[in-house]
Short mmCIF file of C-alpha atoms and ligand atoms in Angstrom, two decimals:
data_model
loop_
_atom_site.label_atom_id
_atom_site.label_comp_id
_atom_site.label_asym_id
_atom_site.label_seq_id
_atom_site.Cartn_x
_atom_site.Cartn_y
_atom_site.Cartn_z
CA UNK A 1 89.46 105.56 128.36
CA UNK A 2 92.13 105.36 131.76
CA UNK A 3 93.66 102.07 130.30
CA UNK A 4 93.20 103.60 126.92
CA UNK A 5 95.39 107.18 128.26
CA UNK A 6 98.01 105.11 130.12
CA UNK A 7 101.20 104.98 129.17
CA UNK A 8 102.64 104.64 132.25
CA UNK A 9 104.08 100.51 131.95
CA UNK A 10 105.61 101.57 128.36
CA UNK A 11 106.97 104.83 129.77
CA UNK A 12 108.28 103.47 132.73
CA UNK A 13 111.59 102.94 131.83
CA UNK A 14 111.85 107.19 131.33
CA UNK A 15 112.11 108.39 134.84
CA UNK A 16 115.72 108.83 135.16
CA UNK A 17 115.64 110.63 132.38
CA UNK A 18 112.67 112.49 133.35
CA UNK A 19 113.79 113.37 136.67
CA UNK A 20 116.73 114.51 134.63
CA UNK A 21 114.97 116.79 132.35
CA UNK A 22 113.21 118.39 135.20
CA UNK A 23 116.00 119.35 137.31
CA UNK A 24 117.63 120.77 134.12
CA UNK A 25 114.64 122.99 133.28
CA UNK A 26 114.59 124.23 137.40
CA UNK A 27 117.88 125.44 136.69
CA UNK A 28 116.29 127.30 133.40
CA UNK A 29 113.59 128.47 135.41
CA UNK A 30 115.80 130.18 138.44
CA UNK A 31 118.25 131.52 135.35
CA UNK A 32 115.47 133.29 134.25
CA UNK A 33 114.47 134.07 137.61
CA UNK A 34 111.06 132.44 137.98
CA UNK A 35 111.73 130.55 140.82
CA UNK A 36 113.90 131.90 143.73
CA UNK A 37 117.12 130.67 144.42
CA UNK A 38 115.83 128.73 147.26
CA UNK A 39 112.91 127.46 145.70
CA UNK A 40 115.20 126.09 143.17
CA UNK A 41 116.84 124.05 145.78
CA UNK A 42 114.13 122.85 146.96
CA UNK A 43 112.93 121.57 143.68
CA UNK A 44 116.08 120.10 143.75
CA UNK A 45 116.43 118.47 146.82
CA UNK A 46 112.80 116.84 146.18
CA UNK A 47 113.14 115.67 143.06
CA UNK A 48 116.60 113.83 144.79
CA UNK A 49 114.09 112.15 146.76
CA UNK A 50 111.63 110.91 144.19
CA UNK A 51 114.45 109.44 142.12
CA UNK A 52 115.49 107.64 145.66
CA UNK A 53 111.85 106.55 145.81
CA UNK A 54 111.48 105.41 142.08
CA UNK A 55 114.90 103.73 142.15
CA UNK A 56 113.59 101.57 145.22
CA UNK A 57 110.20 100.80 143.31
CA UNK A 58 110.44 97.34 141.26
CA UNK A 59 108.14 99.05 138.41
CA UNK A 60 105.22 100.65 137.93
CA UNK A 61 102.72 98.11 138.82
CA UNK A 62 100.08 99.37 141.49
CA UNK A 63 101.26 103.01 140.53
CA UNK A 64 97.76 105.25 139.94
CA UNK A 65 99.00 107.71 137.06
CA UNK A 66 98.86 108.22 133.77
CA UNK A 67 102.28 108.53 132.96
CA UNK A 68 105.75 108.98 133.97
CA UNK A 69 106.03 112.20 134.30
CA UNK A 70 102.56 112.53 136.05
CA UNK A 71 104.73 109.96 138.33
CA UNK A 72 107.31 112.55 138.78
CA UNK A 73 105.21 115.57 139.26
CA UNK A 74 102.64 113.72 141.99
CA UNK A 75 105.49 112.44 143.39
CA UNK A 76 107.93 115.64 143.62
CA UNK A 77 104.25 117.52 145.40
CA UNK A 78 104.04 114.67 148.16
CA UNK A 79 107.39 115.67 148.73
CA UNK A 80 108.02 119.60 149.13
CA UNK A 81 104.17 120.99 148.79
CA UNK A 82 102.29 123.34 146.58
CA UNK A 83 105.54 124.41 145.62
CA UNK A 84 105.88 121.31 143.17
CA UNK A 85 103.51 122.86 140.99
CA UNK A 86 106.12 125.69 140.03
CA UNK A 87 108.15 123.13 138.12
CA UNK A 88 105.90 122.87 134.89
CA UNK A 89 106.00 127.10 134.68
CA UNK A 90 106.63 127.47 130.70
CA UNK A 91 106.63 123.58 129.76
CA UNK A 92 103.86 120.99 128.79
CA UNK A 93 104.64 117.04 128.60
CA UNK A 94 104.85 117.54 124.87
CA UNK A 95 108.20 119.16 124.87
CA UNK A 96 109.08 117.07 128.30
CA UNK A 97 108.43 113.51 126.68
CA UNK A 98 110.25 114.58 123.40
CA UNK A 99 113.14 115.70 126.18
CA UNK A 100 113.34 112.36 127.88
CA UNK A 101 112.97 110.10 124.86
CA UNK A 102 116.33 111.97 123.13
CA UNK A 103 117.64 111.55 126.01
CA UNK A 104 117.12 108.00 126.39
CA UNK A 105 117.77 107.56 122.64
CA UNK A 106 121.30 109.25 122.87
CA UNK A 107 122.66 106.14 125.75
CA UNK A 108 120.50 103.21 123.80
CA UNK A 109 122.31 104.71 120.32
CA UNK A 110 125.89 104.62 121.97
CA UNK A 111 124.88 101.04 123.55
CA UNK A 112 124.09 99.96 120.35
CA UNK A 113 126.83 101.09 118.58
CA UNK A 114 128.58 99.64 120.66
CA UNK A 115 127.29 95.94 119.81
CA UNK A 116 127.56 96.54 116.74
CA UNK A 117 131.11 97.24 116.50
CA UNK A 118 131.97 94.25 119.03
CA UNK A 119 130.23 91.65 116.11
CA UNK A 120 132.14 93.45 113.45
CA UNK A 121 135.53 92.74 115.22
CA UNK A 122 134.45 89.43 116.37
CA UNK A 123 134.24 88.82 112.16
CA UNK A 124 137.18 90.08 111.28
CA UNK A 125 138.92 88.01 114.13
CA UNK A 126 137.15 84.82 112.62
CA UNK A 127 138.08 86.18 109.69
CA UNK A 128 141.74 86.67 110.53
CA UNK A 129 141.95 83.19 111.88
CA UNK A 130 140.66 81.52 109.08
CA UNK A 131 143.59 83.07 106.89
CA UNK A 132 143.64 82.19 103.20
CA UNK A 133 141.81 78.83 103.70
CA UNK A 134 139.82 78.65 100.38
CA UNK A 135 136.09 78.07 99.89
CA UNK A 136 133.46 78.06 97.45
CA UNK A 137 131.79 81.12 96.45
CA UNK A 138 128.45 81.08 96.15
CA UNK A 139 125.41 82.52 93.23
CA UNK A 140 122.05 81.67 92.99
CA UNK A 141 123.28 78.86 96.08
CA UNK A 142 124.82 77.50 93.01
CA UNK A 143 128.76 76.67 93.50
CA UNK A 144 130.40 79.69 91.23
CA UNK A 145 133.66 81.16 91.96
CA UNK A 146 136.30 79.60 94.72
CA UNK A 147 137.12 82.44 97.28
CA UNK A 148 138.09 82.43 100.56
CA UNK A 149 136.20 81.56 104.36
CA UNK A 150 137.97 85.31 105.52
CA UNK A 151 136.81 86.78 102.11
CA UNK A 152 132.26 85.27 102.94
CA UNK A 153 133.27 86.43 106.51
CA UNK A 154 134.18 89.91 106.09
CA UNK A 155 131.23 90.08 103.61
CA UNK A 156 129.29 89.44 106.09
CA UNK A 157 130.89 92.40 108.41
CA UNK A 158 130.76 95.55 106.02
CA UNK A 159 127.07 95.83 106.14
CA UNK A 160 127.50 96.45 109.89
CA UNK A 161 129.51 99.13 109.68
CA UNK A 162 127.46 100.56 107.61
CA UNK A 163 124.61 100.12 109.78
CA UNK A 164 127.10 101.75 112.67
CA UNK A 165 127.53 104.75 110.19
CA UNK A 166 123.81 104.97 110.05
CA UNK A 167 123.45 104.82 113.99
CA UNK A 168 126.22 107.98 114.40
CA UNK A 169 124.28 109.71 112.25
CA UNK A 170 120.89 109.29 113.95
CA UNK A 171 122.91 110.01 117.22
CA UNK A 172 123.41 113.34 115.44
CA UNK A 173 119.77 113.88 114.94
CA UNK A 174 118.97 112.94 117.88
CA UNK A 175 121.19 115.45 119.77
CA UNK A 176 119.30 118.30 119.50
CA UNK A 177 117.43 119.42 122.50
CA UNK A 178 113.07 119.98 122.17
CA UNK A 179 112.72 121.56 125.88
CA UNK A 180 111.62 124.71 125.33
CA UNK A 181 109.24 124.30 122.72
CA UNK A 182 106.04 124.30 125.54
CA UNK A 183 102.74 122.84 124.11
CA UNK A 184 103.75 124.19 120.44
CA UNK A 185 104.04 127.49 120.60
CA UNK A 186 107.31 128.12 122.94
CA UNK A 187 108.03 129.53 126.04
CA UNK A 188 106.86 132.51 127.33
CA UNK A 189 109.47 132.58 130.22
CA UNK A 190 113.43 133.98 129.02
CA UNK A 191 114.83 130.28 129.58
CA UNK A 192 117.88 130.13 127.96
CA UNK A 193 117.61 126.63 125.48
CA UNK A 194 121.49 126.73 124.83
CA UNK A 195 122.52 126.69 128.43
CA UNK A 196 119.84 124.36 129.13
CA UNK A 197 120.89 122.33 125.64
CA UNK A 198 124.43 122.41 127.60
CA UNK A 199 122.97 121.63 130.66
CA UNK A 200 121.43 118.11 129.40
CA UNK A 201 124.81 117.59 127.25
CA UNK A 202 122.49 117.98 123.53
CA UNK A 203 124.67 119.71 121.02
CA UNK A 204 121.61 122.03 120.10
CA UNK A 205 118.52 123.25 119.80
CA UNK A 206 115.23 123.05 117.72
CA UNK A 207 114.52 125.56 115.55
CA UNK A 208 110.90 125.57 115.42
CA UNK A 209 108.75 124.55 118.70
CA UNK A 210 105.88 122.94 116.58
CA UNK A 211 108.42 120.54 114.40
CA UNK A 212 110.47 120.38 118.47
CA UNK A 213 107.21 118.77 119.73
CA UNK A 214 106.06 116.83 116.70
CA UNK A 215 109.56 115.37 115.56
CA UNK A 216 109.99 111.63 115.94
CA UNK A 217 111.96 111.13 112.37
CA UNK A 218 115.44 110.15 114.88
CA UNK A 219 113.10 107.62 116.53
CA UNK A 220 112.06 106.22 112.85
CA UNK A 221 115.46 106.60 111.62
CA UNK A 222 116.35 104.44 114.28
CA UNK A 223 113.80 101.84 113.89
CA UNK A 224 115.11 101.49 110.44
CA UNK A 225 118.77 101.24 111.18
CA UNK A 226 117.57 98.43 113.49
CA UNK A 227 115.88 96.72 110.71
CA UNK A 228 118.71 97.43 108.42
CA UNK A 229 120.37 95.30 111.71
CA UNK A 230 118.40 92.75 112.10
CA UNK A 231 118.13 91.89 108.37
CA UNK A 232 121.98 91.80 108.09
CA UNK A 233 121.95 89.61 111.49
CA UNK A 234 119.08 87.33 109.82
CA UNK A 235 121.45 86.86 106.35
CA UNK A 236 124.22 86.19 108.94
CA UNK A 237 122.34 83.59 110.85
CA UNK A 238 121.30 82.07 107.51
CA UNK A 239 124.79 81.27 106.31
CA UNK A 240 125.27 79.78 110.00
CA UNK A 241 121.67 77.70 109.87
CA UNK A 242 122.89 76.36 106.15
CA UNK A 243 126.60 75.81 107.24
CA UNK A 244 126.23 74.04 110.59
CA UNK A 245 124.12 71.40 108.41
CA UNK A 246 124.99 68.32 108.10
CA UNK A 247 124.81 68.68 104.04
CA UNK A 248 127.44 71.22 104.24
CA UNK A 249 129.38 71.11 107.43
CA UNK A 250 131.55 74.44 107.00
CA UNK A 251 130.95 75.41 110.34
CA UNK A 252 130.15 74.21 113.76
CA UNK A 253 129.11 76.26 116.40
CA UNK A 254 129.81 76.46 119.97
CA UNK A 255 128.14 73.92 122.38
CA UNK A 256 126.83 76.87 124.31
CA UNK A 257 124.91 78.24 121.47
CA UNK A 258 123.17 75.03 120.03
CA UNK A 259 120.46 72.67 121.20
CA UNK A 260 119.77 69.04 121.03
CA UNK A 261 116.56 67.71 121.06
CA UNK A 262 114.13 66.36 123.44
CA UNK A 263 113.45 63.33 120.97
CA UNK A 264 116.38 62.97 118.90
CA UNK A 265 120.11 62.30 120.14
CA UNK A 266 121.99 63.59 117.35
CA UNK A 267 120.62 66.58 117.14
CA UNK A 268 122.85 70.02 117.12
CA UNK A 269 120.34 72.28 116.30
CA UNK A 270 121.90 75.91 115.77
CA UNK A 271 119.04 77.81 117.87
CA UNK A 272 121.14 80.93 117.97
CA UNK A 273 120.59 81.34 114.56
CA UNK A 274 117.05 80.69 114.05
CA UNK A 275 116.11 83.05 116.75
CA UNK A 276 118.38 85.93 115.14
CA UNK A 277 116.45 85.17 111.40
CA UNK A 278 113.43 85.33 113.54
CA UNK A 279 113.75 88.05 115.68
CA UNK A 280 114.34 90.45 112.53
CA UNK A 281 110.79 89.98 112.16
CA UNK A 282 109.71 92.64 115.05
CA UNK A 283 112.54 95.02 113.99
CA UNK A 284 111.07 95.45 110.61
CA UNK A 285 107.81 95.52 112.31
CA UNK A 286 108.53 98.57 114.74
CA UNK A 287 109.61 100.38 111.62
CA UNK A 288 106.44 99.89 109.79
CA UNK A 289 104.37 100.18 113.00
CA UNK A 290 106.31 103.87 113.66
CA UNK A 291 105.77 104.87 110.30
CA UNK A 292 102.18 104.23 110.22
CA UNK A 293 101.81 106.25 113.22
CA UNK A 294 103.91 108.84 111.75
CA UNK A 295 102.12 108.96 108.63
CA UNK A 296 98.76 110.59 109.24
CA UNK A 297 99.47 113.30 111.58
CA UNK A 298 98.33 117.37 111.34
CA UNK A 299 100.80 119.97 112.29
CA UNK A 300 101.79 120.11 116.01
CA UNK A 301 101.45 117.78 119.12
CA UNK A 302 98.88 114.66 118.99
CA UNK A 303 98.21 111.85 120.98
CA UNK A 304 99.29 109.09 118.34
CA UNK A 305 103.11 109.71 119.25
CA UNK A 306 102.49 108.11 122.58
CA UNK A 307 102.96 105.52 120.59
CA UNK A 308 106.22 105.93 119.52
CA UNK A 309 107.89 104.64 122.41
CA UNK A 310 107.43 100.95 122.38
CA UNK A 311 108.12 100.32 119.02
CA UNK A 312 111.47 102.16 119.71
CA UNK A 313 112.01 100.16 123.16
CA UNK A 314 111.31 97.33 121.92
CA UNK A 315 114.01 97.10 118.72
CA UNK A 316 116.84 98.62 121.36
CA UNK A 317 116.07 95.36 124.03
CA UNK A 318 115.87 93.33 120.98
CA UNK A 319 119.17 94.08 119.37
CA UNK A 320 120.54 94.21 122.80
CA UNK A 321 120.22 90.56 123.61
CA UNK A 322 120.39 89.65 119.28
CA UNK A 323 123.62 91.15 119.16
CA UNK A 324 125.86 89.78 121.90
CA UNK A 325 124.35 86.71 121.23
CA UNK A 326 125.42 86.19 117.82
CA UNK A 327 128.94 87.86 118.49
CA UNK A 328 129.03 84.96 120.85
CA UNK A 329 128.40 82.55 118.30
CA UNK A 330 130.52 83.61 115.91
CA UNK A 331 133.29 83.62 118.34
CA UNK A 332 132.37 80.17 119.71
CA UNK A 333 132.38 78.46 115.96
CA UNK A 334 134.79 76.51 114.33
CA UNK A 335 135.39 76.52 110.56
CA UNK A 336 135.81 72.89 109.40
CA UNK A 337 138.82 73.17 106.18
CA UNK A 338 138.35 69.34 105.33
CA UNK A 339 134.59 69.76 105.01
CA UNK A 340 135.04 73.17 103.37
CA UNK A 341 138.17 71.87 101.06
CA UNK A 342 136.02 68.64 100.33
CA UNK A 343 133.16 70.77 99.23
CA UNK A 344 135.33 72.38 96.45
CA UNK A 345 133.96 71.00 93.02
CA UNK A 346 136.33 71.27 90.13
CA UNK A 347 133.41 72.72 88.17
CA UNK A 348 134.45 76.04 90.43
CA UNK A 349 137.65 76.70 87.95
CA UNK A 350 135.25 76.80 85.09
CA UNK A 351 135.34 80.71 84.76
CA UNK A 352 139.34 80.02 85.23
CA UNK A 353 139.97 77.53 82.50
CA UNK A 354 137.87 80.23 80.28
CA UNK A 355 140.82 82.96 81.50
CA UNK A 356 143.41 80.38 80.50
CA UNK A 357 142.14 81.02 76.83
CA UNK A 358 141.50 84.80 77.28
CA UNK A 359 145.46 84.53 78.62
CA UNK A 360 146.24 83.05 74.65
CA UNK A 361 144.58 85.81 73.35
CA UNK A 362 140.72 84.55 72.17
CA UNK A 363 137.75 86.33 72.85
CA UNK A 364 135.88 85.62 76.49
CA UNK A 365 132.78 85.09 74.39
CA UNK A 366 135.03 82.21 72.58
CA UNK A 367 136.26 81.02 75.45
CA UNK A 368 132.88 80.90 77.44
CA UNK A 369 131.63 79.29 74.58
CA UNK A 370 134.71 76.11 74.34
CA UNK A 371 134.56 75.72 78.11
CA UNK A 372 130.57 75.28 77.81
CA UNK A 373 131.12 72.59 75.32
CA UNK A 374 133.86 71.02 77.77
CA UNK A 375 131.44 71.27 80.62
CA UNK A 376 128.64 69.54 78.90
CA UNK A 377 131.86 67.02 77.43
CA UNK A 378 132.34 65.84 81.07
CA UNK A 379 128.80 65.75 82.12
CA UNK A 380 128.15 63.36 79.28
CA UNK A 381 130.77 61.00 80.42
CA UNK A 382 129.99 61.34 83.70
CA UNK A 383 133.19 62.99 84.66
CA UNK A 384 134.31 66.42 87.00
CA UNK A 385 136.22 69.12 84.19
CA UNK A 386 139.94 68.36 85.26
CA UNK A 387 139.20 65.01 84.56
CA UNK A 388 139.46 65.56 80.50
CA UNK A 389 142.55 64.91 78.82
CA UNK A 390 144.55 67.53 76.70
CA UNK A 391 143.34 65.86 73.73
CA UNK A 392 139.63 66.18 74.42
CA UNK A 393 139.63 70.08 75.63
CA UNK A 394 141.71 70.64 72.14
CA UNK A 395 139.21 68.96 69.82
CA UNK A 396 137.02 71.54 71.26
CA UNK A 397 139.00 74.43 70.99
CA UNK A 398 143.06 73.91 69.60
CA UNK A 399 144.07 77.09 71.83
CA UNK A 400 144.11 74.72 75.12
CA UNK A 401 147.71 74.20 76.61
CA UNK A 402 148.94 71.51 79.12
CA UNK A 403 148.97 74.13 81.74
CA UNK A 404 145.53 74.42 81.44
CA UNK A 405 145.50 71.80 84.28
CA UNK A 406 147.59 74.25 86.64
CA UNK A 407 144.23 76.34 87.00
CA UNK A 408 141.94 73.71 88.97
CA UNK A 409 143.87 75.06 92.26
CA UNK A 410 141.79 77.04 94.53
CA UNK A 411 144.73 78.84 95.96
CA UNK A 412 145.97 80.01 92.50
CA UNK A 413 142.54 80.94 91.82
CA UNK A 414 142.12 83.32 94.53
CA UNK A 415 145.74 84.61 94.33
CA UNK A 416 144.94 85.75 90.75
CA UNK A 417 141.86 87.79 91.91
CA UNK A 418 144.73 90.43 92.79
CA UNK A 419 142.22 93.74 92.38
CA UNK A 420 140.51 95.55 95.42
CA UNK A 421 138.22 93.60 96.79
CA UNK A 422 139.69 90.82 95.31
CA UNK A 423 140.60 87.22 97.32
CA UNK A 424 143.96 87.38 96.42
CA UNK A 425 146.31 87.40 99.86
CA UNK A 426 147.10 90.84 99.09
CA UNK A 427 143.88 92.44 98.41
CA UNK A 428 142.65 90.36 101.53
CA UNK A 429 145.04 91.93 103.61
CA UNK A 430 144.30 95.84 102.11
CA UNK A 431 140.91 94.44 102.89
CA UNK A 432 141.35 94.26 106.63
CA UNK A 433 143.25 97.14 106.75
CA UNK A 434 140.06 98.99 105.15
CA UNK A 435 137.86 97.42 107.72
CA UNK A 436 139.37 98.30 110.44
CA UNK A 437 139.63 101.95 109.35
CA UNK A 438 136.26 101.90 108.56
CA UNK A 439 134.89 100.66 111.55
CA UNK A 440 137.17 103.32 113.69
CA UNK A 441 135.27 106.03 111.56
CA UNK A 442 131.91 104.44 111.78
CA UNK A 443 132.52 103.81 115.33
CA UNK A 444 133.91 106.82 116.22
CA UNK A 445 131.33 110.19 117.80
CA UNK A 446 129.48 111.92 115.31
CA UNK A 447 130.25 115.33 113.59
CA UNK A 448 128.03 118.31 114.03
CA UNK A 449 124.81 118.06 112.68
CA UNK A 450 122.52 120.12 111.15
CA UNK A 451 120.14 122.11 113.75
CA UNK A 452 121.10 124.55 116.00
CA UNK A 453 124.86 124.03 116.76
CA UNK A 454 126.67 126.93 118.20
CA UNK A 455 128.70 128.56 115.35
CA UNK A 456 125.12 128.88 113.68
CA UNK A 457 123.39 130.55 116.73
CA UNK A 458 126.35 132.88 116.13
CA UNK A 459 126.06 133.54 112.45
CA UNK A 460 122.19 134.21 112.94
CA UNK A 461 122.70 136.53 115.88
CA UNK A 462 125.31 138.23 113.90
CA UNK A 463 123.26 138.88 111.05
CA UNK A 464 120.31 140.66 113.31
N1 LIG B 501 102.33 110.07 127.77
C1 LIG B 501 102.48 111.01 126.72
C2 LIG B 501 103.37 110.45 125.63
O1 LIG B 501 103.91 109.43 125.81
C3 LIG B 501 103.08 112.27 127.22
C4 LIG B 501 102.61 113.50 126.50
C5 LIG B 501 101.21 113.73 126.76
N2 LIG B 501 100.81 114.99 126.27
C6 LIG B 501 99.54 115.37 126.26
N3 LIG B 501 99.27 116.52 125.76
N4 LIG B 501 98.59 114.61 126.69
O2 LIG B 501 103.50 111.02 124.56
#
């Protein structure tokens, strides 16, 4: 059963914030004049001197108790007497864990965040660099449409700031302050939750103690925005595993960020990449290991959410060393326009050469249909499309002119995508401008949220 209870080695990593919390709800405690003014400093000054004495501990290896905040509240006795026992007037570990984890999951959000947005600009200033170079677009891994290296590379950065837009708005649910709920009934004491809520910098209060104890949805809201991450970071690395081989050779990446091998010399294996697609595996994991905790539990406090913690820790270390990695390799990579050019099969201007007839007025069905029979025309005679002559595209269809040739340019080809979103130059550059608007917004601190804010404390008390 001890090694069972103990949660002390997951929980470690909670005693600022604990300490925190505590010396927060001393202050609520002398505000509503439960402890003395001088037994508040006390209280104060001790728990000063078991954050000194946890700061100087390595971990919590050899430590006896249960949990942090056990830790804390042993520790806080040794210091200042019987008196340490006044602390936990009005409050259980149920609202105090809740406490500590928000307030650990409010700095790991902003770190986060805070990755994220570096990887999006470190796209866009690959992207930016690789200017209107063009390349082939890709369907089924199948050669399609020509568009342009910026044009995959920004692709590859909107999902992020979605994901960022995600993470402000779990900051937002996460911002709203448990303490005060007690076991699951509330507090008994007059503590004042909004001055503590300011106290501990939440934006407000729960509204209900049993949901303030039992809530961990920010925690699985977070676990998904992490596997959101991590599967946009695994795509990512993908593109980066298949372009750095030596069948395509788009891109090469940074010395610092591939391998060679102990057997074979020529090896440049892109190891950044493969442990990226990898590590999603765990982030989708914690989610699914959070909601299966979630899943089965009765109304108030229960024992399962201690283990909500590590599946949360864990994703936040994870994307903290998966995301500046990858920025990093993005950064270090170069784009190879021969290779990229080279790869560029006139079969690409296919959908083109159909526009060229759509231009003289037939049908696209038509026109898919005449540049299906020239396809399979140049296959047969083992030739690429802009190798036909005039001649042969008009026995197939009469509407072909001689400037029909003008459209197996990949440059003209992505100019004439003009629309939003579109690889035209233009569009490209409107594109940018979008991003980075986007990723100011997504980036930027959330709005108020739903629980407990001020102005509807106000309205409530008005309406009494
Ligand atoms: N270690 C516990 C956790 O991580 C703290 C809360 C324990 N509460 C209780 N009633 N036993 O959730």
């Amino acid at each position: 059963m001890e090694a069972l209870n103990r949660s002390l080695r997951a929980d470690w990593r909670l005693w600022p914030h604990d300490v925190r919390g505590s010396r927060a709800w001393m202050r609520g405690l002398e505000r509503a004049g439960i402890l003395t003014r001088d037994e508040a400093g006390r209280i104060d000054r001790g728990l000063a001197a078991v954050a000194r004495r946890l700061e100087a501990l390595p971990g919590p290896g050899g430590l006896p108790d249960e949990d942090i905040h056990t830790v804390v509240e042993r520790m806080l006795t040794e210091e200042i007497g019987d008196l340490g026992g006044k602390l936990h007037t009005g409050r259980s570990r149920n609202d105090q864990v809740a406490t500590d984890f928000r307030l650990w999951g409010k700095e790991a959000i902003a770190a986060l965040r805070g990755l994220v947005a570096a990887l999006v600009e470190a796209l866009a200033a690959k992207a930016r660099a690789a200017g209107a170079d063009p390349m082939p677009g890709y369907t089924h891994l199948q050669q399609a449409q020509p568009v342009t290296a910026s044009h995959w590379l920004l692709s590859r950065a909107w999902p992020l700031v979605r994901d960022l837009e995600h993470f402000r708005a779990v900051l937002r649910e996460c911002d709203v302050l448990p303490l005060g709920s007690g076991a699951v009934a509330g507090c008994p004491f007059e503590v004042d939750r909004e001055a503590l809520a300011s106290d501990l910098g939440f934006a407000g209060v729960s509204e209900n103690s049993i949901d303030g104890v039992s809530d961990r949805d920010w925690a699985a809201r977070l676990l998904f925005g992490a596997a959101m991450t991590g599967v946009h970071l695994s795509q990512l690395a993908e593109d980066l595993v298949l372009f750095s081989s030596s069948e395509f050779g788009f891109v090469r990446l940074g010395d610092g960020y591939t391998t060679g091998s102990s057997l074979m010399p020529q090896k440049r294996n892109p190891d950044v990449a493969e442990l990226v697609r990898g590590k999603s595996g765990r982030l989708v994991g914690n989610l699914t290991r959070m909601l299966t905790v979630l899943k089965g539990l009765p109304t108030g406090y229960n024992r399962d959410l201690q283990e909500d913690k590590e599946a949360v820790f864990d994703s936040a270390d994870t994307l903290g060393v998966v995301l500046p990695a990858i920025a990093g390799a993005v950064e270090s990579m170069a784009l190879d326009r021969v290779r990229i050019a080279g790869a560029l099969r006139p079969a690409l201007f296919a959908t083109d050469v159909a526009d060229h007839l759509v231009r003289r007025g037939l049908p696209f069905r038509d026109a898919h249909r005449a540049v299906g029979a020239l396809v399979r025309a140049a296959e047969a005679t083992g030739r690429d499309l802009d190798r036909l002559t005039l001649d042969e595209m008009r026995a197939v269809h009469p509407a072909f002119a001689d400037d029909v040739f003008a459209v197996f340019d990949a440059a003209a080809s992505t100019e004439s995508r003009a629309v939003r979103g579109g690889t035209s130059a233009a569009a490209l550059e409107a594109q940018f401008e979008a991003l980075a608007e986007a990723l100011e917004e997504a980036a930027a601190p959330p709005g108020p949220g739903l629980e407990g804010r001020t102005g509807h404390k106000r309205r409530m008390s008005a309406r009494r």
